[in-house]
Coordinates of C-alpha atoms in Angstrom, one line a residue:
X1 CA -3.6 -36.1 -78.6
X2 CA -1.1 -33.2 -79.0
X3 CA 2.6 -33.3 -79.0
X4 CA 5.0 -30.6 -77.8
X5 CA 8.0 -29.3 -79.9
X6 CA 10.2 -32.2 -78.7
X7 CA 7.6 -34.8 -79.8
X8 CA 6.7 -35.9 -76.3
X9 CA 3.1 -36.6 -75.4
X10 CA 0.9 -34.3 -73.4
X11 CA -2.9 -34.5 -73.1
X12 CA -4.1 -30.9 -72.7
X13 CA -7.8 -30.2 -72.6
X14 CA -8.5 -27.5 -75.2
X15 CA -10.0 -25.0 -72.7
X16 CA -7.1 -25.3 -70.2
X17 CA -5.6 -22.3 -68.5
X18 CA -2.2 -20.9 -69.6
X19 CA 0.5 -19.6 -67.4
X20 CA 1.6 -16.1 -68.0
X21 CA 3.8 -14.6 -65.3
X22 CA 1.8 -15.2 -62.1
X23 CA -1.7 -14.9 -63.7
X24 CA -3.9 -17.5 -65.3
X25 CA -5.6 -16.6 -68.6
X26 CA -8.8 -18.5 -68.4
X27 CA -10.3 -20.3 -71.4
X28 CA -13.7 -21.7 -70.8
X29 CA -13.4 -22.8 -67.2
X30 CA -12.7 -21.4 -63.7
X31 CA -9.2 -22.3 -62.4
X32 CA -10.6 -24.3 -59.5
X33 CA -12.3 -26.8 -61.9
X34 CA -10.1 -26.6 -65.0
X35 CA -8.2 -29.6 -66.2
X36 CA -4.9 -29.1 -68.0
X37 CA -4.0 -32.8 -68.7
X38 CA -5.4 -36.3 -68.5
X39 CA -3.1 -39.3 -68.1
X40 CA -5.0 -42.6 -67.9
X41 CA -7.5 -42.2 -65.0
X42 CA -5.5 -39.3 -63.5
X43 CA -6.4 -35.7 -64.2
X44 CA -4.0 -32.8 -63.6
X45 CA -5.8 -29.6 -62.6
X46 CA -4.8 -26.0 -63.0
X47 CA -4.5 -25.4 -59.2
X48 CA -2.3 -28.5 -59.0
X49 CA 0.0 -27.1 -61.7
X50 CA 0.1 -23.7 -60.0
X51 CA 1.1 -25.4 -56.7
X52 CA 3.8 -27.5 -58.5
X53 CA 5.3 -24.4 -60.2
X54 CA 5.2 -22.4 -57.0
X55 CA 7.0 -25.2 -55.2
X56 CA 10.0 -24.9 -57.6
X57 CA 13.0 -22.7 -57.0
X58 CA 12.6 -19.3 -58.5
X59 CA 15.2 -19.8 -61.2
X60 CA 13.5 -23.1 -62.3
X61 CA 10.1 -21.5 -62.9
X62 CA 9.6 -21.1 -66.7
X63 CA 7.2 -18.3 -67.5
X64 CA 5.1 -17.4 -70.6
X65 CA 2.5 -19.5 -72.4
X66 CA 4.9 -21.6 -74.4
X67 CA 7.1 -22.4 -71.3
X68 CA 4.1 -23.7 -69.4
X69 CA 4.3 -26.8 -71.5
X70 CA 7.7 -27.6 -69.8
X71 CA 6.1 -27.8 -66.4
X72 CA 3.1 -29.6 -67.7
X73 CA 5.3 -32.2 -69.4
X74 CA 7.1 -32.8 -66.1
X75 CA 3.8 -33.5 -64.4
X76 CA 2.7 -35.8 -67.2
X77 CA 6.0 -37.7 -67.2
X78 CA 5.7 -38.2 -63.4
X79 CA 2.3 -39.9 -63.9
X80 CA 3.7 -42.1 -66.7
X81 CA 6.5 -43.2 -64.5
X82 CA 4.1 -44.1 -61.7
X83 CA 2.0 -46.1 -64.2
X84 CA 5.2 -48.0 -65.3
X85 CA 6.3 -48.5 -61.6
X86 CA 3.0 -50.0 -60.7
X87 CA 2.9 -52.1 -63.8
X88 CA 6.3 -53.6 -62.7
X89 CA 4.7 -54.2 -59.2
X90 CA 7.2 -51.9 -57.4
X91 CA 4.4 -50.9 -55.0
X92 CA 4.2 -54.5 -53.8
X93 CA 8.0 -55.0 -53.3
X94 CA 9.3 -55.6 -49.8
X95 CA 11.8 -52.8 -50.2
X96 CA 9.1 -50.3 -51.1
X97 CA 6.8 -51.4 -48.3
X98 CA 9.6 -51.2 -45.8
X99 CA 10.5 -47.7 -46.8
X100 CA 6.9 -46.6 -46.6
X101 CA 6.6 -48.0 -43.1
X102 CA 9.7 -46.2 -42.0
X103 CA 8.5 -43.0 -43.7
X104 CA 5.1 -43.3 -42.0
X105 CA 6.6 -43.8 -38.6
X106 CA 9.1 -40.9 -39.0
X107 CA 6.3 -38.6 -40.1
X108 CA 4.0 -39.5 -37.2
X109 CA 6.9 -39.0 -34.7
X110 CA 7.9 -35.6 -36.2
X111 CA 4.3 -34.4 -36.2
X112 CA 3.7 -35.5 -32.6
X113 CA 7.0 -33.9 -31.5
X114 CA 6.2 -30.6 -33.3
X115 CA 2.8 -30.4 -31.6
X116 CA 4.0 -31.4 -28.2
X117 CA 7.5 -30.1 -27.6
X118 CA 7.8 -26.3 -27.5
X119 CA 11.1 -24.7 -27.0
X120 CA 11.7 -20.9 -27.0
X121 CA 15.1 -19.3 -27.0
X122 CA 15.1 -15.5 -26.6
X123 CA 17.9 -13.1 -27.4
X124 CA 18.3 -12.5 -23.6
X125 CA 18.7 -16.3 -23.1
X126 CA 21.5 -16.3 -25.7
X127 CA 23.2 -13.4 -24.0
X128 CA 23.0 -15.1 -20.6
X129 CA 24.3 -18.4 -22.0
X130 CA 27.2 -16.7 -23.6
X131 CA 28.1 -15.0 -20.4
X132 CA 27.7 -18.1 -18.2
X133 CA 29.8 -20.2 -20.5
X134 CA 32.5 -17.5 -21.3
X135 CA 31.8 -17.8 -25.0
X136 CA 32.7 -14.2 -25.4
X137 CA 36.2 -14.7 -23.9
X138 CA 39.5 -14.5 -25.8
X139 CA 42.7 -15.7 -24.3
X140 CA 46.4 -15.2 -25.1
X141 CA 48.2 -18.5 -24.4
X142 CA 51.7 -19.9 -24.5
X143 CA 52.5 -23.4 -25.5
X144 CA 55.2 -26.0 -25.0
X145 CA 55.1 -28.7 -27.7
X146 CA 56.6 -32.0 -26.7
X147 CA 56.8 -35.2 -28.9
X148 CA 55.8 -37.8 -26.2
X149 CA 53.7 -38.0 -23.1
X150 CA 56.5 -39.0 -20.7
X151 CA 58.5 -35.8 -21.6
X152 CA 55.3 -33.8 -21.4
X153 CA 54.6 -35.0 -17.8
X154 CA 58.2 -34.3 -16.8
X155 CA 57.9 -30.8 -18.2
X156 CA 54.6 -30.3 -16.3
X157 CA 56.3 -31.4 -13.0
X158 CA 59.1 -28.9 -13.6
X159 CA 56.6 -26.1 -14.0
X160 CA 54.6 -27.2 -10.9
X161 CA 57.8 -27.2 -9.0
X162 CA 58.2 -23.5 -9.6
X163 CA 60.1 -23.2 -12.9
X164 CA 59.2 -20.3 -15.1
X165 CA 56.9 -21.4 -18.0
X166 CA 58.7 -19.2 -20.5
X167 CA 62.1 -20.6 -19.6
X168 CA 60.8 -24.1 -19.8
X169 CA 59.3 -23.4 -23.2
X170 CA 62.6 -22.0 -24.5
X171 CA 64.3 -25.1 -23.2
X172 CA 61.9 -27.9 -24.2
X173 CA 59.3 -26.7 -26.8
X174 CA 59.5 -28.2 -30.3
X175 CA 57.5 -25.3 -31.6
X176 CA 60.3 -23.2 -33.0
X177 CA 57.9 -20.3 -33.9
X178 CA 56.8 -19.7 -30.3
X179 CA 59.7 -21.2 -28.2
X180 CA 61.9 -18.0 -28.6
X181 CA 59.0 -15.9 -27.2
X182 CA 58.6 -18.3 -24.2
X183 CA 55.8 -20.1 -25.9
X184 CA 53.7 -17.0 -26.4
X185 CA 51.6 -17.4 -29.6
X186 CA 51.4 -13.7 -29.9
X187 CA 47.7 -13.1 -30.3
X188 CA 44.3 -13.5 -28.6
X189 CA 42.1 -16.4 -29.7
X190 CA 38.5 -17.3 -28.9
X191 CA 37.0 -20.8 -28.7
X192 CA 35.9 -20.2 -32.3
X193 CA 39.5 -20.0 -33.5
X194 CA 40.6 -23.2 -31.8
X195 CA 40.3 -26.8 -32.8
X196 CA 37.5 -28.6 -30.8
X197 CA 39.8 -30.3 -28.3
X198 CA 41.5 -27.0 -27.4
X199 CA 38.2 -25.1 -27.4
X200 CA 36.9 -27.3 -24.6
X201 CA 40.2 -27.4 -22.7
X202 CA 41.4 -23.8 -22.9
X203 CA 38.3 -21.6 -23.2
X204 CA 37.5 -21.6 -19.5
X205 CA 41.0 -22.2 -18.1
X206 CA 41.7 -19.3 -15.6
X207 CA 44.5 -16.8 -16.3
X208 CA 47.8 -18.1 -15.0
X209 CA 46.7 -21.7 -15.1
X210 CA 48.6 -24.4 -16.9
X211 CA 46.8 -27.2 -18.7
X212 CA 47.5 -30.9 -18.5
X213 CA 49.3 -32.4 -21.5
X214 CA 46.9 -32.4 -24.5
X215 CA 47.3 -34.8 -27.4
X216 CA 47.5 -32.9 -30.7
X217 CA 48.4 -34.9 -33.8
X218 CA 51.3 -37.1 -33.0
X219 CA 52.6 -35.2 -30.0
X220 CA 51.5 -33.3 -26.9
X221 CA 51.2 -29.7 -25.8
X222 CA 51.1 -27.9 -22.5
X223 CA 49.4 -24.5 -22.4
X224 CA 49.4 -21.6 -20.1
X225 CA 46.8 -18.8 -20.2
X226 CA 48.7 -15.5 -20.1
X227 CA 45.8 -13.0 -20.2
X228 CA 42.2 -12.7 -21.3
X229 CA 39.8 -10.1 -22.7
X230 CA 36.2 -10.1 -24.0
X231 CA 34.9 -9.6 -27.5
X232 CA 31.5 -9.2 -29.1
X233 CA 30.2 -12.2 -31.0
X234 CA 29.3 -11.7 -34.6
X235 CA 25.8 -12.2 -35.7
X236 CA 26.5 -15.6 -37.2
X237 CA 28.3 -16.7 -34.0
X238 CA 25.3 -15.6 -31.9
X239 CA 23.0 -17.5 -34.3
X240 CA 25.1 -20.6 -33.9
X241 CA 25.0 -20.3 -30.1
X242 CA 21.2 -19.9 -30.3
X243 CA 20.9 -23.0 -32.4
X244 CA 23.0 -25.0 -30.0
X245 CA 21.1 -23.7 -27.0
X246 CA 17.8 -24.6 -28.7
X247 CA 19.0 -28.1 -29.5
X248 CA 20.1 -28.6 -25.9
X249 CA 16.8 -27.5 -24.5
X250 CA 14.9 -29.5 -27.1
X251 CA 16.7 -32.7 -26.2
X252 CA 16.0 -32.1 -22.5
X253 CA 12.3 -31.5 -23.2
X254 CA 12.1 -34.6 -25.4
X255 CA 13.7 -36.7 -22.7
X256 CA 11.2 -35.4 -20.2
X257 CA 8.3 -36.2 -22.5
X258 CA 9.6 -39.7 -23.2
X259 CA 9.9 -40.3 -19.4
X260 CA 6.3 -39.3 -19.0
X261 CA 5.1 -41.5 -21.8
X262 CA 7.1 -44.5 -20.4
X263 CA 5.2 -44.1 -17.1
X264 CA 1.9 -43.5 -18.8
X265 CA 2.1 -46.6 -21.0
X266 CA 3.8 -48.7 -18.3
X267 CA 6.8 -49.6 -20.4
X268 CA 8.7 -52.6 -19.0
X269 CA 11.7 -54.5 -20.4
X270 CA 11.1 -58.1 -21.4
X271 CA 13.9 -59.8 -19.5
X272 CA 13.7 -63.1 -21.5
X273 CA 13.4 -61.3 -24.8
X274 CA 16.4 -59.1 -24.1
X275 CA 18.5 -62.1 -23.2
X276 CA 17.4 -63.9 -26.5
X277 CA 18.1 -60.7 -28.5
X278 CA 21.5 -60.3 -26.9
X279 CA 22.4 -63.9 -27.5
X280 CA 21.4 -63.5 -31.2
X281 CA 23.7 -60.5 -31.5
X282 CA 26.6 -62.4 -30.1
X283 CA 26.0 -65.5 -32.2
X284 CA 25.0 -63.8 -35.4
X285 CA 21.5 -63.7 -36.7
X286 CA 21.7 -66.8 -38.9
X287 CA 23.1 -68.9 -36.0
X288 CA 20.5 -67.8 -33.4
X289 CA 17.9 -70.5 -32.4
X290 CA 15.1 -68.0 -32.5
X291 CA 14.3 -65.1 -34.9
X292 CA 15.8 -62.0 -33.2
X293 CA 13.8 -59.7 -35.3
X294 CA 10.5 -61.1 -34.0
X295 CA 11.7 -61.2 -30.4
X296 CA 9.8 -58.9 -27.9
X297 CA 12.3 -56.8 -26.1
X298 CA 10.0 -54.3 -24.3
X299 CA 6.3 -54.4 -23.5
X300 CA 3.8 -51.7 -22.7
X301 CA 0.0 -51.6 -22.4
X302 CA -1.4 -52.6 -25.8
X303 CA 1.9 -52.9 -27.5
X304 CA 5.5 -54.3 -27.8
X305 CA 8.9 -53.3 -29.1
X306 CA 10.5 -55.9 -31.3
X307 CA 14.1 -56.7 -32.1
X308 CA 13.3 -55.5 -35.7
X309 CA 12.6 -52.1 -34.3
X310 CA 16.0 -52.0 -32.7
X311 CA 17.8 -53.1 -35.8
X312 CA 15.9 -50.4 -37.9
X313 CA 16.8 -47.7 -35.3
X314 CA 20.5 -48.5 -35.3
X315 CA 20.8 -48.6 -39.0
X316 CA 20.8 -44.7 -38.9
X317 CA 23.7 -44.6 -36.4
X318 CA 27.3 -44.7 -37.4
X319 CA 29.3 -47.8 -36.5
X320 CA 27.7 -50.8 -34.8
X321 CA 26.8 -49.8 -31.2
X322 CA 24.8 -52.9 -30.6
X323 CA 27.8 -55.2 -31.1
X324 CA 29.7 -53.2 -28.5
X325 CA 27.2 -54.0 -25.6
X326 CA 29.2 -56.1 -23.1
X327 CA 26.2 -57.7 -21.5
X328 CA 22.4 -57.6 -21.4
X329 CA 22.4 -54.6 -19.0
X330 CA 24.5 -52.5 -21.4
X331 CA 22.3 -53.6 -24.3
X332 CA 19.2 -52.4 -22.4
X333 CA 20.7 -49.0 -21.8
X334 CA 21.5 -48.6 -25.5
X335 CA 18.0 -49.6 -26.4
X336 CA 16.4 -47.3 -23.9
X337 CA 18.5 -44.4 -25.3
X338 CA 18.1 -45.0 -29.0
X339 CA 15.0 -47.2 -29.5
X340 CA 12.5 -46.5 -26.8
X341 CA 12.0 -42.7 -27.3
X342 CA 10.8 -43.0 -30.9
X343 CA 8.7 -46.1 -30.0
X344 CA 6.9 -44.2 -27.2
X345 CA 6.3 -41.1 -29.4
X346 CA 5.1 -43.2 -32.3
X347 CA 2.5 -44.9 -29.9
X348 CA 1.5 -41.4 -28.6
X349 CA 1.0 -40.1 -32.2
X350 CA -1.2 -43.1 -33.1
X351 CA -3.3 -42.7 -30.0
X352 CA -3.7 -39.0 -30.8
X353 CA -5.2 -39.9 -34.1
X354 CA -2.4 -38.2 -36.2
X355 CA -2.3 -41.3 -38.5
X356 CA -5.9 -40.7 -39.6
X357 CA -5.6 -37.0 -40.3
X358 CA -5.9 -35.8 -44.0
X359 CA -2.6 -34.0 -43.8
X360 CA -0.8 -37.3 -42.9
X361 CA -2.6 -39.2 -45.7
X362 CA -1.7 -36.6 -48.3
X363 CA 1.9 -36.6 -47.2
X364 CA 2.1 -40.4 -47.4
X365 CA 0.5 -40.5 -50.8
X366 CA 3.1 -38.0 -52.1
X367 CA 5.9 -39.9 -50.4
X368 CA 4.7 -43.2 -52.0
X369 CA 4.7 -41.4 -55.4
X370 CA 8.3 -40.2 -54.9
X371 CA 9.6 -43.5 -53.7
X372 CA 8.1 -45.4 -56.6
X373 CA 9.6 -43.0 -59.1
X374 CA 13.0 -43.1 -57.4
X375 CA 12.9 -46.9 -57.3
X376 CA 12.0 -47.1 -61.0
X377 CA 14.9 -44.8 -61.9
X378 CA 17.3 -46.7 -59.8
X379 CA 16.2 -49.9 -61.4
X380 CA 16.7 -48.5 -64.9
X381 CA 20.1 -47.2 -64.1
X382 CA 21.5 -50.1 -62.1
X383 CA 22.9 -51.8 -65.2
X384 CA 24.7 -48.7 -66.4
X385 CA 28.1 -49.8 -67.7
X386 CA 31.0 -48.5 -65.5
X387 CA 33.1 -45.7 -66.9
X388 CA 36.6 -46.5 -67.9
X389 CA 39.6 -44.3 -67.0
X390 CA 40.0 -43.5 -70.7
X391 CA 36.4 -42.2 -70.9
X392 CA 37.0 -40.0 -67.9
X393 CA 40.4 -38.8 -69.2
X394 CA 38.9 -37.9 -72.6
X395 CA 36.0 -35.9 -70.9
X396 CA 38.6 -34.0 -68.8
X397 CA 40.7 -33.2 -71.9
X398 CA 37.6 -32.0 -73.8
X399 CA 36.3 -29.8 -70.9
X400 CA 39.4 -28.4 -69.2
X401 CA 37.7 -25.1 -68.7
X402 CA 35.3 -26.8 -66.2
X403 CA 38.2 -28.0 -64.0
X404 CA 39.9 -25.0 -62.4
X405 CA 40.9 -24.4 -58.8
X406 CA 38.9 -21.7 -56.9
X407 CA 40.2 -18.2 -57.5
X408 CA 43.4 -17.7 -55.4
X409 CA 44.3 -14.3 -54.0
X410 CA 47.9 -13.7 -53.1
X411 CA 48.4 -10.9 -50.5
X412 CA 51.2 -9.3 -48.5
X413 CA 50.2 -8.1 -45.1
X414 CA 51.3 -6.8 -41.7
X415 CA 48.8 -7.6 -39.0
X416 CA 48.8 -5.6 -35.7
X417 CA 46.9 -5.8 -32.4
X418 CA 45.9 -2.1 -32.3
X419 CA 44.6 0.4 -34.8
X420 CA 47.2 3.0 -33.8
X421 CA 50.0 0.7 -34.6
X422 CA 48.5 -0.2 -38.0
X423 CA 48.1 3.5 -38.8
X424 CA 51.7 4.1 -37.8
X425 CA 53.0 1.3 -40.1
X426 CA 51.0 2.5 -43.0
X427 CA 52.4 6.0 -42.5
X428 CA 55.9 4.6 -42.6
X429 CA 55.2 2.9 -45.9
X430 CA 53.6 5.9 -47.6
X431 CA 55.8 8.7 -46.1
X432 CA 59.1 7.0 -45.5
X433 CA 59.1 4.3 -48.2
X434 CA 59.3 1.5 -45.7
X435 CA 59.0 -2.0 -47.2
X436 CA 55.9 -3.9 -46.3
X437 CA 57.8 -7.2 -46.1
X438 CA 60.3 -5.7 -43.6
X439 CA 57.5 -4.4 -41.4
X440 CA 55.8 -7.8 -41.6
X441 CA 58.9 -9.6 -40.4
X442 CA 59.2 -7.1 -37.4
X443 CA 55.6 -6.5 -36.4
X444 CA 53.1 -8.9 -37.9
X445 CA 51.2 -11.1 -35.4
X446 CA 49.8 -13.3 -38.3
X447 CA 50.9 -16.9 -37.5
X448 CA 53.9 -18.1 -39.5
X449 CA 51.9 -21.3 -40.1
X450 CA 49.9 -19.2 -42.6
X451 CA 52.4 -16.6 -44.0
X452 CA 56.0 -16.5 -45.0
X453 CA 58.5 -14.2 -43.2
X454 CA 57.7 -11.3 -45.5
X455 CA 53.9 -11.5 -44.8
X456 CA 52.9 -13.2 -48.0
X457 CA 50.2 -15.9 -48.2
X458 CA 47.4 -17.2 -50.4
X459 CA 43.7 -17.3 -49.6
X460 CA 40.4 -18.3 -51.2
X461 CA 36.8 -17.1 -50.8
X462 CA 35.8 -20.3 -49.1
X463 CA 38.2 -19.6 -46.3
X464 CA 36.3 -16.6 -45.0
X465 CA 35.6 -18.2 -41.6
X466 CA 39.2 -19.0 -41.0
X467 CA 40.5 -15.5 -41.7
X468 CA 37.9 -13.6 -39.6
X469 CA 36.7 -11.0 -42.1
X470 CA 40.0 -10.5 -44.0
X471 CA 38.9 -12.5 -47.1
X472 CA 36.0 -10.0 -47.8
X473 CA 38.4 -7.0 -47.8
X474 CA 41.0 -8.8 -49.9
X475 CA 38.4 -9.9 -52.5
X476 CA 37.3 -6.3 -53.1
X477 CA 40.8 -4.7 -53.1
X478 CA 42.5 -3.4 -56.3
X479 CA 45.6 -5.4 -57.2
X480 CA 48.8 -3.5 -56.1
X481 CA 47.0 -0.9 -54.0
X482 CA 48.0 -0.4 -50.4
X483 CA 44.9 -1.0 -48.2
X484 CA 44.0 -0.6 -44.6
X485 CA 44.1 -0.5 -41.8
X486 CA 41.0 -2.7 -41.8
X487 CA 39.6 -4.4 -38.7
X488 CA 39.6 -8.2 -38.8
X489 CA 39.0 -10.7 -36.1
X490 CA 42.7 -11.0 -35.1
X491 CA 43.4 -7.3 -35.1
X492 CA 44.1 -4.6 -37.7
X493 CA 45.5 -5.3 -41.2
X494 CA 47.5 -3.2 -43.7
X495 CA 47.9 -5.2 -46.9
X496 CA 48.4 -5.2 -50.6
X497 CA 46.8 -7.8 -53.1
X498 CA 49.7 -9.1 -55.2
X499 CA 47.7 -11.2 -57.7
X500 CA 44.6 -13.2 -58.4
X501 CA 44.4 -16.3 -60.5
X502 CA 42.7 -19.7 -61.1
X503 CA 45.0 -22.6 -61.8
X504 CA 44.2 -25.6 -64.0
X505 CA 43.5 -28.7 -62.0
X506 CA 45.5 -31.7 -63.0
X507 CA 43.7 -34.8 -64.2
X508 CA 44.4 -36.6 -60.9
X509 CA 43.0 -33.6 -59.0
X510 CA 39.9 -33.4 -61.3
X511 CA 39.4 -37.1 -61.8
X512 CA 36.7 -37.8 -59.2
X513 CA 34.7 -34.7 -60.2
X514 CA 35.1 -35.4 -63.9
X515 CA 33.9 -39.0 -63.3
X516 CA 30.9 -37.8 -61.3
X517 CA 29.8 -35.3 -64.0
X518 CA 30.3 -37.8 -66.8
X519 CA 28.4 -40.5 -64.9
X520 CA 25.5 -38.1 -64.3
X521 CA 25.4 -37.2 -68.0
X522 CA 25.6 -40.8 -69.1
X523 CA 22.8 -41.8 -66.8
X524 CA 20.7 -38.8 -67.9
X525 CA 20.9 -40.0 -71.5
X526 CA 19.9 -43.5 -70.5
X527 CA 17.0 -42.3 -68.5
X528 CA 15.9 -39.8 -71.3
X529 CA 15.8 -42.8 -73.7
X530 CA 13.8 -44.8 -71.2
X531 CA 11.4 -41.9 -70.7
X532 CA 10.7 -41.7 -74.4
X533 CA 10.0 -45.4 -74.5
X534 CA 7.5 -45.0 -71.6
X535 CA 5.8 -42.2 -73.4
X536 CA 5.3 -44.3 -76.5
X537 CA 4.2 -47.3 -74.5
X538 CA 1.4 -45.4 -72.8
X539 CA 0.5 -43.2 -75.8
X540 CA -3.0 -44.5 -75.9
X541 CA -3.6 -43.3 -72.3

C-alpha cells in the first residue's frame, strides 16, 4: 500500500496510467482495462478517472504526473466515505430513502418531459413578440406624487374634469424634483428601466392617457404618458425575451400534455378522500381521525394519488397554499394545478419504460452516492460548536484585507438627450472653460435621485444594468480626463472620473460574511480530521 506526500492512503496498481496534460502514458495495460486504484471491492479505472477530471471546472484540473494523485485521492476518499456511510446504515435511513424516492420521481418526470415536450422559439418569433407587446417602446411620462389614496382620487377627478395635468402636478405633487416641470421626469424610459408594477401599468398606456393611482411605497402616484419612441433591444434584453417566450410556450405545451394524460388515464377526484384530506388540513394532522398521508385523493386506471404526494409537492412552494383553501373545491383546484401534472407525467414515464433504462439506473446510482456522502458530512458537522462573537471579531481583525467594499468610482457628468447637445457642451468645457458642474445643473437629464446638483455620483461595477452602459465607460476612463460624448441607454454622456477607491467594511458590515467564512474553515478542519480517521480505519482495504 502506497502513501502520498500528505500521508493519506491510495492503492494504485503499479502499472496504472499517469495523467500528463490530456494524454495517458500507458504502463502495462490499455486505458480501457487499466485500474488505477482498488478500495475494498471497488476498482477505479483509468477511463473513470479521465471522466472525473474532465467533469471538473478547467481551473480545478491539476495536470502533470504528480498532480494526478490529487484527483486519484479524491476518488479514493469518496469510496471510503461511502463505505463509512453504509457501515453507519445511512442507506437504510428513512431520510435517505425519502430523498432517493423524490430524486427518482424528479428524474423520471424531467426525462419524460424532455422527450415529449418540444418548444422552438426562433429569432423571428422573438421579434414578433417584441412588436406585439410593445417591448421596444420607450415613454416619457409625468407624475403626480400624492401621500394618500383619497387625495390621489380627488386629483384624478380634477384631471378628468379638464384640468391641465402639468398645472395639477405643480399644485399637488409631493415630488419636488418633477413638480416644477409639471411632473415631467425629463427622459424616456422603457419597461426595463421601471419597477415591475410600473412596467406593467405604463409600458402600454397610450400617449396622452392618465393612469389610475398606483401604490408606490407608502404613497400613490398618477402618471401621464407625454410621448413615445422606439428603441432597439440589446442582445441581453432580446435573450431575456426569448427565455420568457420559451417558458410561456413550454408551460402551455406542458398543460396540454397533462390534459391529454388525464383523459388517457381517466383521472378522477376521489370525493370522499378529498373531504377527509381537507378535514385533516383543517384539524391538523395529529388530530385527524384518519391518516391524511395515506388518503387517496385522486384515482386513475391502475393508480392513485395520495395525500402524501400532495404534501411532498407543496413542500417546494413558498408559503402554505394548502392551508389557504377555503373549501374542498378550492383544495381540488390547488391539487389539480400543483400535484396532478407531475403525477400524470410520472405515470407516463413509468409506462414508457424510462425507469428501467440504463441511463436512469446510472444516474440514480450516482445520486445515491452523492446523497450518502452529503448525509455523512452533515452528520459529522452537526455537532460543530457555534462560533462566538469574539471569535468572529478576532477573525475580522486578523483579516481586514478580505473585507473591503467593491471598488467605488466617483464621477461628474452631464447627460443629454442628443449627441449634438453633448458635443456642444463638451466644446464649451474645452474651448470656453465652462464648468462641468454648472452645465450639469443646467442641462443634465440624469435623475436627481442619483446625482447631486453638480452632476456628481458614485457607481460600482455590479450596477452595470442600472446605468445602461455607463459603468463600462467609467471603469475604463482615466481619472481626471474629460470623456465623451459616449452613448448610454438614457442618452449621451460627457463625464470625468474624479476618483476610485475601496473602503474598509466596518465589523458590523462584515460580520455576517466573516462568520460564514470562519464557519466554513472550522467545519473544513473538523471534516479533514474525520477524513484522516476514516482513511486509517479502512487502511487494510
